[in-house]
Amino acid sequence: MGASWSKNHLPLDGKTVLITGASDGMGRAAARLVASKGANVILVARSVEKLEAALVELKAAALRPDTQRFHYLTTDVSKPDYAAPLLASAVAWNDDKPLDVVWCVAGTSRPDFWIEAPLSLTRTQMDINFWGSAEMAHAILRLWCGADAPVVPEPKHLIFTSSVLALFPCIGYGPYNPAKGALRALADTLAQELEVYPQNVKVHIIYPASIGSPGFARENMTKPEITRIIEEGDPVSTPDAVASSALRGLESGDYAITTALLGHVFRWGSLGGSPRNNWLLDTLMACLIPLIWIFALPDVYGKIRKYARSHGHPSTYRGKAIEGFAEHQDPATDVGKSD
Ligand SMILES: NC(=O)c1ccc[n+]([C@@H]2O[C@H](COP(=O)([O-])OP(=O)(O)OC[C@H]3O[C@@H](n4cnc5c(N)ncnc54)[C@H](OP(=O)(O)O)[C@@H]3O)[C@@H](O)[C@H]2O)c1
């Protein structure tokens, strides 16, 4: 569980990496980054047009353009049973050799008041953000950890992409938070379960804070004003910065990786039974962070209560944001205004 600082725990030169959600935002940045480290990369998303464009960037970023190989596969990760056939195609493209790294990035956030929004929104958010990664994890771990799978010294890596919202759920993300929280529970469980297999497979989970991505621009269209008030002042990182920060954590051998100061604070404040990156630092900070909450949490609740006093019932103001969003609606989050 503990990281050592001297060794690169995720050498990528010559390895094959599959990334979901690789046609935009953080996933696309992560794909460029792993290509620059010498990896062969398989991009996964739905839009062929965006995948073609990402492929061009990968070739430009490659460490060894003459020998590295790049490929894309299209799928909708929210569909049941998508992962096993997708992995079969990926392995066939990889000359029938097992993949080395699978990084689940595909996800999307559609903020709203949980009570006002139809419950179907939480289901579709769960389908993409939880099941999209869980299906992939189940399929790849069955390949890597099967009774006939080779036992090799060099580890395989499964990487989940959650959100800081799994560590500090915030008003306005009710339809989204549960999926990212469920990913945390799954990753923490798998960290234990993988110990019973002879194969060497590592699981990691990334908790990004705000990323200035196309997805972020979309989520801002329906974000309740009170959510913006709570988030005011939170720095928005570029997809490249978040991908770099995530990769640094992976190279250090960390299990749980936060990519911004706020994320580090939230992680220390909610360690519970999660695996530790560094026993000394994590334990020390876990003792200190509750002192910060003495001041921070009343501030958050104070803002929410003040907003409620001046704005009345959410049903009176929520509709305007939703109508604005309808013109730019992502089919994957296609839900009506009410049940
Ligand atoms: N943006 C933030 O502020 C933020 C903060 C914390 C965590 N995160 C998480 O970080 C990850 C990346 O976020 P981002 O904002 O960089 O994403 P983004 O810009 O919205 O890009 C999302 C990627 O996922 C793909 N995708 C979406 N739905 C899909 C589906 N049903 N099947 C297959 N692919 C799908 C998209 O491609 P297609 O549309 O072509 O399929 C695209 O490549 C997500 O898991 C997100 O939840 C984001």
mmCIF file of C-alpha atoms and ligand atoms in Angstrom:
data_model
loop_
_atom_site.group_PDB
_atom_site.id
_atom_site.type_symbol
_atom_site.label_atom_id
_atom_site.label_comp_id
_atom_site.label_asym_id
_atom_site.label_seq_id
_atom_site.Cartn_x
_atom_site.Cartn_y
_atom_site.Cartn_z
ATOM 1 C CA MET A 1 0.000 0.000 0.000
ATOM 2 C CA GLY A 2 2.779 2.465 0.765
ATOM 3 C CA ALA A 3 4.471 4.267 -2.094
ATOM 4 C CA SER A 4 8.186 4.470 -2.578
ATOM 5 C CA TRP A 5 9.491 7.646 -4.148
ATOM 6 C CA SER A 6 12.465 6.346 -6.082
ATOM 7 C CA LYS A 7 10.858 3.803 -8.407
ATOM 8 C CA ASN A 8 8.495 4.393 -11.344
ATOM 9 C CA HIS A 9 5.596 2.071 -10.518
ATOM 10 C CA LEU A 10 3.942 2.608 -13.908
ATOM 11 C CA PRO A 11 6.549 2.305 -16.656
ATOM 12 C CA LEU A 12 4.651 2.688 -19.932
ATOM 13 C CA ASP A 13 7.288 2.330 -22.656
ATOM 14 C CA GLY A 14 6.189 -0.561 -24.897
ATOM 15 C CA LYS A 15 3.042 -1.261 -22.825
ATOM 16 C CA THR A 16 -0.520 -1.297 -24.158
ATOM 17 C CA VAL A 17 -2.999 0.999 -22.458
ATOM 18 C CA LEU A 18 -6.763 1.131 -23.042
ATOM 19 C CA ILE A 19 -8.520 4.363 -21.996
ATOM 20 C CA THR A 20 -12.276 4.899 -21.990
ATOM 21 C CA GLY A 21 -13.572 8.442 -22.443
ATOM 22 C CA ALA A 22 -10.435 9.121 -24.464
ATOM 23 C CA SER A 23 -11.931 11.368 -27.132
ATOM 24 C CA ASP A 24 -12.276 14.500 -24.974
ATOM 25 C CA GLY A 25 -11.207 16.233 -21.784
ATOM 26 C CA MET A 26 -9.112 14.397 -19.223
ATOM 27 C CA GLY A 27 -9.221 11.040 -21.050
ATOM 28 C CA ARG A 28 -7.864 12.552 -24.252
ATOM 29 C CA ALA A 29 -5.127 14.364 -22.277
ATOM 30 C CA ALA A 30 -4.255 11.118 -20.471
ATOM 31 C CA ALA A 31 -4.028 9.330 -23.823
ATOM 32 C CA ARG A 32 -1.593 11.945 -25.192
ATOM 33 C CA LEU A 33 0.454 11.672 -22.021
ATOM 34 C CA VAL A 34 0.766 7.886 -22.046
ATOM 35 C CA ALA A 35 1.648 8.064 -25.766
ATOM 36 C CA SER A 36 4.454 10.482 -24.895
ATOM 37 C CA LYS A 37 5.775 7.840 -22.458
ATOM 38 C CA GLY A 38 6.011 5.223 -25.219
ATOM 39 C CA ALA A 39 2.750 3.284 -24.758
ATOM 40 C CA ASN A 40 0.554 1.760 -27.461
ATOM 41 C CA VAL A 41 -2.895 3.207 -26.869
ATOM 42 C CA ILE A 42 -6.455 2.079 -27.521
ATOM 43 C CA LEU A 43 -8.939 4.937 -27.286
ATOM 44 C CA VAL A 44 -12.559 4.208 -26.420
ATOM 45 C CA ALA A 45 -15.555 6.545 -26.775
ATOM 46 C CA ARG A 46 -18.720 6.905 -28.902
ATOM 47 C CA SER A 47 -17.873 9.633 -31.409
ATOM 48 C CA VAL A 48 -15.748 8.482 -34.364
ATOM 49 C CA GLU A 49 -15.060 12.062 -35.392
ATOM 50 C CA LYS A 50 -13.536 12.995 -32.016
ATOM 51 C CA LEU A 51 -11.630 9.705 -31.809
ATOM 52 C CA GLU A 52 -10.075 10.316 -35.253
ATOM 53 C CA ALA A 53 -8.957 13.776 -34.091
ATOM 54 C CA ALA A 54 -7.524 12.326 -30.865
ATOM 55 C CA LEU A 55 -5.621 9.709 -32.868
ATOM 56 C CA VAL A 56 -3.848 12.459 -34.810
ATOM 57 C CA GLU A 57 -2.773 14.087 -31.530
ATOM 58 C CA LEU A 58 -1.478 10.774 -30.217
ATOM 59 C CA LYS A 59 0.714 10.246 -33.247
ATOM 60 C CA ALA A 60 2.142 13.739 -32.763
ATOM 61 C CA ALA A 61 2.771 13.111 -29.050
ATOM 62 C CA ALA A 62 4.325 9.639 -29.442
ATOM 63 C CA LEU A 63 7.736 8.938 -27.926
ATOM 64 C CA ARG A 64 8.585 6.505 -30.758
ATOM 65 C CA PRO A 65 6.224 7.294 -33.633
ATOM 66 C CA ASP A 66 7.761 4.569 -35.817
ATOM 67 C CA THR A 67 7.028 1.687 -33.490
ATOM 68 C CA GLN A 68 4.130 2.766 -31.270
ATOM 69 C CA ARG A 69 0.645 1.725 -32.366
ATOM 70 C CA PHE A 70 -2.649 3.535 -31.824
ATOM 71 C CA HIS A 71 -6.181 2.381 -32.333
ATOM 72 C CA TYR A 72 -9.717 3.310 -31.367
ATOM 73 C CA LEU A 73 -12.859 1.356 -30.595
ATOM 74 C CA THR A 74 -16.334 2.818 -30.357
ATOM 75 C CA THR A 75 -18.806 1.796 -27.707
ATOM 76 C CA ASP A 76 -21.357 3.201 -25.306
ATOM 77 C CA VAL A 77 -20.085 2.321 -21.828
ATOM 78 C CA SER A 78 -23.529 2.791 -20.312
ATOM 79 C CA LYS A 79 -24.797 -0.339 -22.079
ATOM 80 C CA PRO A 80 -24.833 -3.656 -20.189
ATOM 81 C CA ASP A 81 -22.265 -6.250 -21.292
ATOM 82 C CA TYR A 82 -20.344 -3.849 -23.524
ATOM 83 C CA ALA A 83 -16.927 -4.593 -22.048
ATOM 84 C CA ALA A 84 -16.112 -8.258 -22.792
ATOM 85 C CA PRO A 85 -16.528 -8.001 -26.616
ATOM 86 C CA LEU A 86 -14.704 -4.666 -26.595
ATOM 87 C CA LEU A 87 -11.775 -6.223 -24.729
ATOM 88 C CA ALA A 88 -11.748 -9.184 -27.139
ATOM 89 C CA SER A 89 -11.278 -6.711 -30.040
ATOM 90 C CA ALA A 90 -8.618 -4.818 -28.088
ATOM 91 C CA VAL A 91 -6.640 -7.987 -27.282
ATOM 92 C CA ALA A 92 -6.894 -9.167 -30.920
ATOM 93 C CA TRP A 93 -5.487 -5.796 -32.068
ATOM 94 C CA ASN A 94 -2.723 -6.212 -29.453
ATOM 95 C CA ASP A 95 -1.498 -9.363 -31.251
ATOM 96 C CA ASP A 96 -3.474 -11.502 -28.786
ATOM 97 C CA LYS A 97 -1.367 -10.258 -25.892
ATOM 98 C CA PRO A 98 -3.059 -9.119 -22.655
ATOM 99 C CA LEU A 99 -3.475 -5.390 -22.129
ATOM 100 C CA ASP A 100 -1.181 -3.868 -19.501
ATOM 101 C CA VAL A 101 -3.237 -0.924 -18.255
ATOM 102 C CA VAL A 102 -6.967 -0.184 -18.372
ATOM 103 C CA TRP A 103 -7.960 3.354 -17.380
ATOM 104 C CA CYS A 104 -11.687 4.053 -17.034
ATOM 105 C CA VAL A 105 -12.220 7.785 -17.564
ATOM 106 C CA ALA A 106 -15.576 7.905 -19.392
ATOM 107 C CA GLY A 107 -18.080 9.822 -17.329
ATOM 108 C CA THR A 108 -20.385 12.784 -17.388
ATOM 109 C CA SER A 109 -22.016 15.010 -14.806
ATOM 110 C CA ARG A 110 -25.482 16.495 -15.114
ATOM 111 C CA PRO A 111 -26.013 18.612 -11.979
ATOM 112 C CA ASP A 112 -29.466 19.326 -10.597
ATOM 113 C CA PHE A 113 -31.397 19.273 -7.348
ATOM 114 C CA TRP A 114 -31.868 15.585 -6.632
ATOM 115 C CA ILE A 115 -35.433 16.037 -5.331
ATOM 116 C CA GLU A 116 -36.589 18.262 -8.219
ATOM 117 C CA ALA A 117 -34.992 16.198 -11.018
ATOM 118 C CA PRO A 118 -36.606 12.969 -12.213
ATOM 119 C CA LEU A 119 -35.138 9.871 -10.559
ATOM 120 C CA SER A 120 -34.328 8.559 -14.034
ATOM 121 C CA LEU A 121 -31.486 11.102 -14.149
ATOM 122 C CA THR A 122 -29.731 9.344 -11.263
ATOM 123 C CA ARG A 123 -30.156 6.034 -13.097
ATOM 124 C CA THR A 124 -28.596 7.335 -16.329
ATOM 125 C CA GLN A 125 -25.777 8.956 -14.343
ATOM 126 C CA MET A 126 -25.217 5.631 -12.582
ATOM 127 C CA ASP A 127 -25.222 3.787 -15.930
ATOM 128 C CA ILE A 128 -22.402 5.908 -17.325
ATOM 129 C CA ASN A 129 -20.389 6.820 -14.247
ATOM 130 C CA PHE A 130 -20.635 3.630 -12.191
ATOM 131 C CA TRP A 131 -21.692 0.800 -14.495
ATOM 132 C CA GLY A 132 -19.501 2.085 -17.352
ATOM 133 C CA SER A 133 -16.438 1.464 -15.168
ATOM 134 C CA ALA A 134 -17.780 -1.538 -13.233
ATOM 135 C CA GLU A 135 -18.530 -3.484 -16.432
ATOM 136 C CA MET A 136 -15.013 -2.787 -17.700
ATOM 137 C CA ALA A 137 -13.425 -3.678 -14.348
ATOM 138 C CA HIS A 138 -15.311 -6.983 -14.159
ATOM 139 C CA ALA A 139 -14.380 -7.993 -17.703
ATOM 140 C CA ILE A 140 -10.684 -7.041 -17.510
ATOM 141 C CA LEU A 141 -10.173 -8.555 -14.040
ATOM 142 C CA ARG A 142 -11.640 -11.845 -15.254
ATOM 143 C CA LEU A 143 -9.056 -11.807 -18.058
ATOM 144 C CA TRP A 144 -6.143 -10.769 -15.845
ATOM 145 C CA CYS A 145 -7.023 -12.898 -12.798
ATOM 146 C CA GLY A 146 -8.588 -16.001 -14.387
ATOM 147 C CA ALA A 147 -7.332 -19.408 -13.235
ATOM 148 C CA ASP A 148 -5.459 -19.785 -16.540
ATOM 149 C CA ALA A 149 -4.106 -16.228 -16.671
ATOM 150 C CA PRO A 150 -0.312 -16.049 -16.436
ATOM 151 C CA VAL A 151 1.346 -15.025 -13.187
ATOM 152 C CA VAL A 152 3.979 -12.469 -14.134
ATOM 153 C CA PRO A 153 6.081 -10.248 -11.881
ATOM 154 C CA GLU A 154 5.180 -6.995 -13.622
ATOM 155 C CA PRO A 155 1.773 -5.758 -12.446
ATOM 156 C CA LYS A 156 -1.253 -4.953 -14.539
ATOM 157 C CA HIS A 157 -3.061 -1.739 -13.584
ATOM 158 C CA LEU A 158 -6.778 -0.970 -13.409
ATOM 159 C CA ILE A 159 -7.480 2.730 -12.879
ATOM 160 C CA PHE A 160 -10.867 4.207 -11.962
ATOM 161 C CA THR A 161 -11.717 7.896 -12.356
ATOM 162 C CA SER A 162 -14.010 9.104 -9.583
ATOM 163 C CA SER A 163 -14.323 12.725 -8.411
ATOM 164 C CA VAL A 164 -13.565 14.796 -5.304
ATOM 165 C CA LEU A 165 -17.341 14.776 -4.959
ATOM 166 C CA ALA A 166 -17.023 11.180 -3.751
ATOM 167 C CA LEU A 167 -14.973 12.559 -0.845
ATOM 168 C CA PHE A 168 -17.091 15.649 -0.154
ATOM 169 C CA PRO A 169 -20.520 15.430 -1.808
ATOM 170 C CA CYS A 170 -21.808 18.904 -2.653
ATOM 171 C CA ILE A 171 -25.389 20.190 -3.136
ATOM 172 C CA GLY A 172 -26.426 20.138 -6.810
ATOM 173 C CA TYR A 173 -24.548 16.940 -7.655
ATOM 174 C CA GLY A 174 -27.128 14.548 -6.169
ATOM 175 C CA PRO A 175 -27.714 12.669 -9.458
ATOM 176 C CA TYR A 176 -23.920 12.223 -9.967
ATOM 177 C CA ASN A 177 -22.295 11.845 -6.509
ATOM 178 C CA PRO A 178 -23.725 8.383 -5.745
ATOM 179 C CA ALA A 179 -22.082 6.877 -8.854
ATOM 180 C CA LYS A 180 -18.671 8.326 -8.021
ATOM 181 C CA GLY A 181 -19.064 7.284 -4.361
ATOM 182 C CA ALA A 182 -19.956 3.756 -5.484
ATOM 183 C CA LEU A 183 -16.754 3.672 -7.547
ATOM 184 C CA ARG A 184 -14.791 4.467 -4.405
ATOM 185 C CA ALA A 185 -16.480 1.578 -2.568
ATOM 186 C CA LEU A 186 -15.762 -0.774 -5.482
ATOM 187 C CA ALA A 187 -12.107 0.253 -5.762
ATOM 188 C CA ASP A 188 -11.535 -0.062 -1.998
ATOM 189 C CA THR A 189 -13.103 -3.542 -2.075
ATOM 190 C CA LEU A 190 -11.066 -4.627 -5.091
ATOM 191 C CA ALA A 191 -7.853 -3.454 -3.402
ATOM 192 C CA GLN A 192 -8.576 -6.146 -0.799
ATOM 193 C CA GLU A 193 -9.988 -8.770 -3.182
ATOM 194 C CA LEU A 194 -7.018 -8.605 -5.548
ATOM 195 C CA GLU A 195 -4.809 -9.740 -2.665
ATOM 196 C CA VAL A 196 -6.316 -13.255 -2.898
ATOM 197 C CA TYR A 197 -5.248 -13.742 -6.529
ATOM 198 C CA PRO A 198 -1.750 -14.935 -7.448
ATOM 199 C CA GLN A 199 -1.647 -12.566 -10.425
ATOM 200 C CA ASN A 200 -0.119 -9.169 -9.793
ATOM 201 C CA VAL A 201 -2.894 -6.642 -10.448
ATOM 202 C CA LYS A 202 -3.009 -3.165 -8.918
ATOM 203 C CA VAL A 203 -6.104 -1.020 -8.627
ATOM 204 C CA HIS A 204 -6.003 2.781 -8.383
ATOM 205 C CA ILE A 205 -8.618 5.502 -8.110
ATOM 206 C CA ILE A 206 -8.280 9.115 -9.234
ATOM 207 C CA TYR A 207 -10.308 11.876 -7.581
ATOM 208 C CA PRO A 208 -10.089 14.924 -9.879
ATOM 209 C CA ALA A 209 -11.437 18.312 -8.848
ATOM 210 C CA SER A 210 -12.829 20.715 -11.495
ATOM 211 C CA ILE A 211 -11.411 20.101 -14.969
ATOM 212 C CA GLY A 212 -11.812 22.749 -17.688
ATOM 213 C CA SER A 213 -13.122 20.183 -20.192
ATOM 214 C CA PRO A 214 -16.042 20.037 -22.654
ATOM 215 C CA GLY A 215 -17.849 17.997 -19.998
ATOM 216 C CA PHE A 216 -17.329 20.778 -17.445
ATOM 217 C CA ALA A 217 -18.770 23.351 -19.868
ATOM 218 C CA ARG A 218 -21.840 21.097 -20.305
ATOM 219 C CA GLU A 219 -22.324 20.531 -16.578
ATOM 220 C CA ASN A 220 -22.217 24.276 -15.964
ATOM 221 C CA MET A 221 -25.356 24.644 -18.096
ATOM 222 C CA THR A 222 -27.571 22.985 -15.473
ATOM 223 C CA LYS A 223 -25.514 23.663 -12.358
ATOM 224 C CA PRO A 224 -27.751 25.216 -9.687
ATOM 225 C CA GLU A 225 -26.631 28.684 -8.646
ATOM 226 C CA ILE A 226 -26.104 27.566 -5.035
ATOM 227 C CA THR A 227 -23.613 24.962 -6.300
ATOM 228 C CA ARG A 228 -21.683 27.692 -8.103
ATOM 229 C CA ILE A 229 -21.672 29.742 -4.888
ATOM 230 C CA ILE A 230 -20.245 26.837 -2.867
ATOM 231 C CA GLU A 231 -17.671 26.135 -5.597
ATOM 232 C CA GLU A 232 -16.717 29.813 -5.957
ATOM 233 C CA GLY A 233 -12.963 30.212 -5.893
ATOM 234 C CA ASP A 234 -12.252 26.515 -6.608
ATOM 235 C CA PRO A 235 -9.470 26.440 -9.170
ATOM 236 C CA VAL A 236 -10.317 24.792 -12.503
ATOM 237 C CA SER A 237 -7.384 22.749 -13.835
ATOM 238 C CA THR A 238 -6.732 21.981 -17.488
ATOM 239 C CA PRO A 239 -7.253 18.387 -18.664
ATOM 240 C CA ASP A 240 -3.489 18.178 -19.284
ATOM 241 C CA ALA A 241 -2.681 19.304 -15.732
ATOM 242 C CA VAL A 242 -5.114 16.771 -14.249
ATOM 243 C CA ALA A 243 -3.786 13.940 -16.432
ATOM 244 C CA SER A 244 -0.184 14.829 -15.479
ATOM 245 C CA SER A 245 -1.022 14.981 -11.806
ATOM 246 C CA ALA A 246 -2.833 11.634 -12.015
ATOM 247 C CA LEU A 247 0.085 10.016 -13.816
ATOM 248 C CA ARG A 248 2.555 11.368 -11.231
ATOM 249 C CA GLY A 249 0.516 9.658 -8.512
ATOM 250 C CA LEU A 250 0.365 6.414 -10.497
ATOM 251 C CA GLU A 251 4.121 6.502 -11.122
ATOM 252 C CA SER A 252 4.646 6.980 -7.367
ATOM 253 C CA GLY A 253 2.615 3.821 -6.759
ATOM 254 C CA ASP A 254 -0.254 5.631 -5.027
ATOM 255 C CA TYR A 255 -3.585 3.898 -4.689
ATOM 256 C CA ALA A 256 -5.834 6.963 -4.281
ATOM 257 C CA ILE A 257 -4.817 10.009 -6.255
ATOM 258 C CA THR A 258 -6.131 13.517 -5.758
ATOM 259 C CA THR A 259 -5.094 16.076 -8.338
ATOM 260 C CA ALA A 260 -5.551 19.400 -6.501
ATOM 261 C CA LEU A 261 -5.121 20.819 -2.972
ATOM 262 C CA LEU A 262 -8.836 20.630 -2.232
ATOM 263 C CA GLY A 263 -8.823 16.968 -3.257
ATOM 264 C CA HIS A 264 -5.879 16.204 -0.935
ATOM 265 C CA VAL A 265 -7.781 17.815 1.959
ATOM 266 C CA PHE A 266 -10.992 15.914 1.173
ATOM 267 C CA ARG A 267 -9.116 12.607 0.910
ATOM 268 C CA TRP A 268 -7.364 13.062 4.239
ATOM 269 C CA GLY A 269 -10.687 14.064 5.778
ATOM 270 C CA SER A 270 -12.442 10.875 4.674
ATOM 271 C CA LEU A 271 -9.838 8.095 4.709
ATOM 272 C CA GLY A 272 -11.922 5.591 6.681
ATOM 273 C CA GLY A 273 -10.818 2.092 5.716
ATOM 274 C CA SER A 274 -9.384 3.074 2.319
ATOM 275 C CA PRO A 275 -5.830 1.907 1.547
ATOM 276 C CA ARG A 276 -3.177 4.486 2.487
ATOM 277 C CA ASN A 277 -0.696 6.055 0.052
ATOM 278 C CA ASN A 278 1.704 7.018 2.843
ATOM 279 C CA TRP A 279 0.937 5.856 6.365
ATOM 280 C CA LEU A 280 2.721 8.683 8.198
ATOM 281 C CA LEU A 281 1.488 11.638 6.111
ATOM 282 C CA ASP A 282 -2.038 10.244 5.663
ATOM 283 C CA THR A 283 -2.441 9.560 9.414
ATOM 284 C CA LEU A 284 -1.097 12.965 10.412
ATOM 285 C CA MET A 285 -3.308 14.852 7.967
ATOM 286 C CA ALA A 286 -6.354 12.711 8.835
ATOM 287 C CA CYS A 287 -5.939 13.984 12.426
ATOM 288 C CA LEU A 288 -5.605 17.621 11.366
ATOM 289 C CA ILE A 289 -8.331 17.946 8.721
ATOM 290 C CA PRO A 290 -11.309 17.581 11.147
ATOM 291 C CA LEU A 291 -10.093 20.835 12.728
ATOM 292 C CA ILE A 292 -10.489 22.588 9.355
ATOM 293 C CA TRP A 293 -14.048 21.250 9.024
ATOM 294 C CA ILE A 294 -14.981 23.039 12.283
ATOM 295 C CA PHE A 295 -14.788 26.255 10.236
ATOM 296 C CA ALA A 296 -15.429 25.041 6.668
ATOM 297 C CA LEU A 297 -18.643 23.049 7.158
ATOM 298 C CA PRO A 298 -20.624 25.815 8.953
ATOM 299 C CA ASP A 299 -19.504 28.118 6.118
ATOM 300 C CA VAL A 300 -20.938 25.734 3.466
ATOM 301 C CA TYR A 301 -24.230 25.233 5.348
ATOM 302 C CA GLY A 302 -24.419 28.981 6.069
ATOM 303 C CA LYS A 303 -24.246 29.754 2.340
ATOM 304 C CA ILE A 304 -26.942 27.180 1.518
ATOM 305 C CA ARG A 305 -29.319 28.471 4.231
ATOM 306 C CA LYS A 306 -28.787 32.101 3.218
ATOM 307 C CA TYR A 307 -29.513 31.187 -0.430
ATOM 308 C CA ALA A 308 -32.686 29.333 0.594
ATOM 309 C CA ARG A 309 -33.929 32.332 2.590
ATOM 310 C CA SER A 310 -33.576 34.684 -0.388
ATOM 311 C CA HIS A 311 -34.720 32.350 -3.203
ATOM 312 C CA GLY A 312 -37.696 30.372 -1.893
ATOM 313 C CA HIS A 313 -38.645 26.898 -3.144
ATOM 314 C CA PRO A 314 -36.254 25.364 -5.772
ATOM 315 C CA SER A 315 -39.211 24.549 -8.072
ATOM 316 C CA THR A 316 -39.606 28.306 -8.669
ATOM 317 C CA TYR A 317 -36.149 28.865 -10.165
ATOM 318 C CA ARG A 318 -34.793 25.464 -11.322
ATOM 319 C CA GLY A 319 -36.711 25.420 -14.647
ATOM 320 C CA LYS A 320 -34.771 28.286 -16.272
ATOM 321 C CA ALA A 321 -31.438 26.459 -16.155
ATOM 322 C CA ILE A 322 -32.966 23.225 -17.467
ATOM 323 C CA GLU A 323 -34.542 24.963 -20.468
ATOM 324 C CA GLY A 324 -31.141 26.510 -21.345
ATOM 325 C CA PHE A 325 -29.561 23.065 -21.180
ATOM 326 C CA ALA A 326 -32.142 21.413 -23.462
ATOM 327 C CA GLU A 327 -30.626 22.981 -26.604
ATOM 328 C CA HIS A 328 -27.200 21.456 -25.865
ATOM 329 C CA GLN A 329 -28.452 18.169 -24.466
ATOM 330 C CA ASP A 330 -26.147 15.172 -24.482
ATOM 331 C CA PRO A 331 -28.171 12.121 -25.594
ATOM 332 C CA ALA A 332 -26.511 10.092 -22.818
ATOM 333 C CA THR A 333 -28.188 12.309 -20.222
ATOM 334 C CA ASP A 334 -31.425 12.692 -22.100
ATOM 335 C CA VAL A 335 -34.101 12.986 -19.470
ATOM 336 C CA GLY A 336 -37.263 15.000 -19.313
ATOM 337 C CA LYS A 337 -38.039 17.806 -16.947
ATOM 338 C CA SER A 338 -40.168 15.733 -14.637
ATOM 339 C CA ASP A 339 -41.215 12.174 -13.983
HETATM 340 N N1 LIG B 1 -14.906 17.900 -15.571
HETATM 341 C C1 LIG B 1 -14.786 17.918 -14.250
HETATM 342 O O1 LIG B 1 -14.794 18.988 -13.621
HETATM 343 C C2 LIG B 1 -14.602 16.633 -13.483
HETATM 344 C C3 LIG B 1 -14.309 16.687 -12.113
HETATM 345 C C4 LIG B 1 -14.135 15.495 -11.432
HETATM 346 C C5 LIG B 1 -14.237 14.281 -12.077
HETATM 347 N N2 LIG B 1 -14.527 14.269 -13.412
HETATM 348 C C6 LIG B 1 -14.595 12.965 -14.059
HETATM 349 O O2 LIG B 1 -13.433 12.867 -14.875
HETATM 350 C C7 LIG B 1 -13.738 12.141 -16.075
HETATM 351 C C8 LIG B 1 -13.416 12.985 -17.282
HETATM 352 O O3 LIG B 1 -14.190 14.161 -17.248
HETATM 353 P P1 LIG B 1 -14.112 15.249 -18.418
HETATM 354 O O4 LIG B 1 -14.876 16.432 -17.922
HETATM 355 O O5 LIG B 1 -12.706 15.388 -18.860
HETATM 356 O O6 LIG B 1 -14.982 14.509 -19.526
HETATM 357 P P2 LIG B 1 -15.578 15.077 -20.923
HETATM 358 O O7 LIG B 1 -14.855 16.266 -21.372
HETATM 359 O O8 LIG B 1 -17.069 15.174 -20.747
HETATM 360 O O9 LIG B 1 -15.295 13.823 -21.860
HETATM 361 C C9 LIG B 1 -15.974 12.620 -21.591
HETATM 362 C C10 LIG B 1 -15.413 11.505 -22.413
HETATM 363 O O10 LIG B 1 -16.159 10.323 -22.136
HETATM 364 C C11 LIG B 1 -16.784 9.853 -23.338
HETATM 365 N N3 LIG B 1 -18.101 9.341 -23.006
HETATM 366 C C12 LIG B 1 -19.127 9.995 -22.403
HETATM 367 N N4 LIG B 1 -20.178 9.199 -22.288
HETATM 368 C C13 LIG B 1 -19.816 8.008 -22.831
HETATM 369 C C14 LIG B 1 -20.496 6.777 -23.026
HETATM 370 N N5 LIG B 1 -21.761 6.606 -22.632
HETATM 371 N N6 LIG B 1 -19.833 5.764 -23.618
HETATM 372 C C15 LIG B 1 -18.551 5.924 -24.035
HETATM 373 N N7 LIG B 1 -17.865 7.061 -23.863
HETATM 374 C C16 LIG B 1 -18.495 8.089 -23.277
HETATM 375 C C17 LIG B 1 -16.829 11.081 -24.258
HETATM 376 O O11 LIG B 1 -16.809 10.738 -25.622
HETATM 377 P P3 LIG B 1 -18.133 10.502 -26.506
HETATM 378 O O12 LIG B 1 -19.091 11.590 -26.141
HETATM 379 O O13 LIG B 1 -17.654 10.555 -27.912
HETATM 380 O O14 LIG B 1 -18.629 9.146 -26.150
HETATM 381 C C18 LIG B 1 -15.526 11.765 -23.892
HETATM 382 O O15 LIG B 1 -14.451 11.143 -24.551
HETATM 383 C C19 LIG B 1 -15.217 11.756 -15.956
HETATM 384 O O16 LIG B 1 -15.308 10.466 -15.401
HETATM 385 C C20 LIG B 1 -15.772 12.777 -14.998
HETATM 386 O O17 LIG B 1 -16.907 12.294 -14.330
HETATM 387 C C21 LIG B 1 -14.701 15.404 -14.131
#
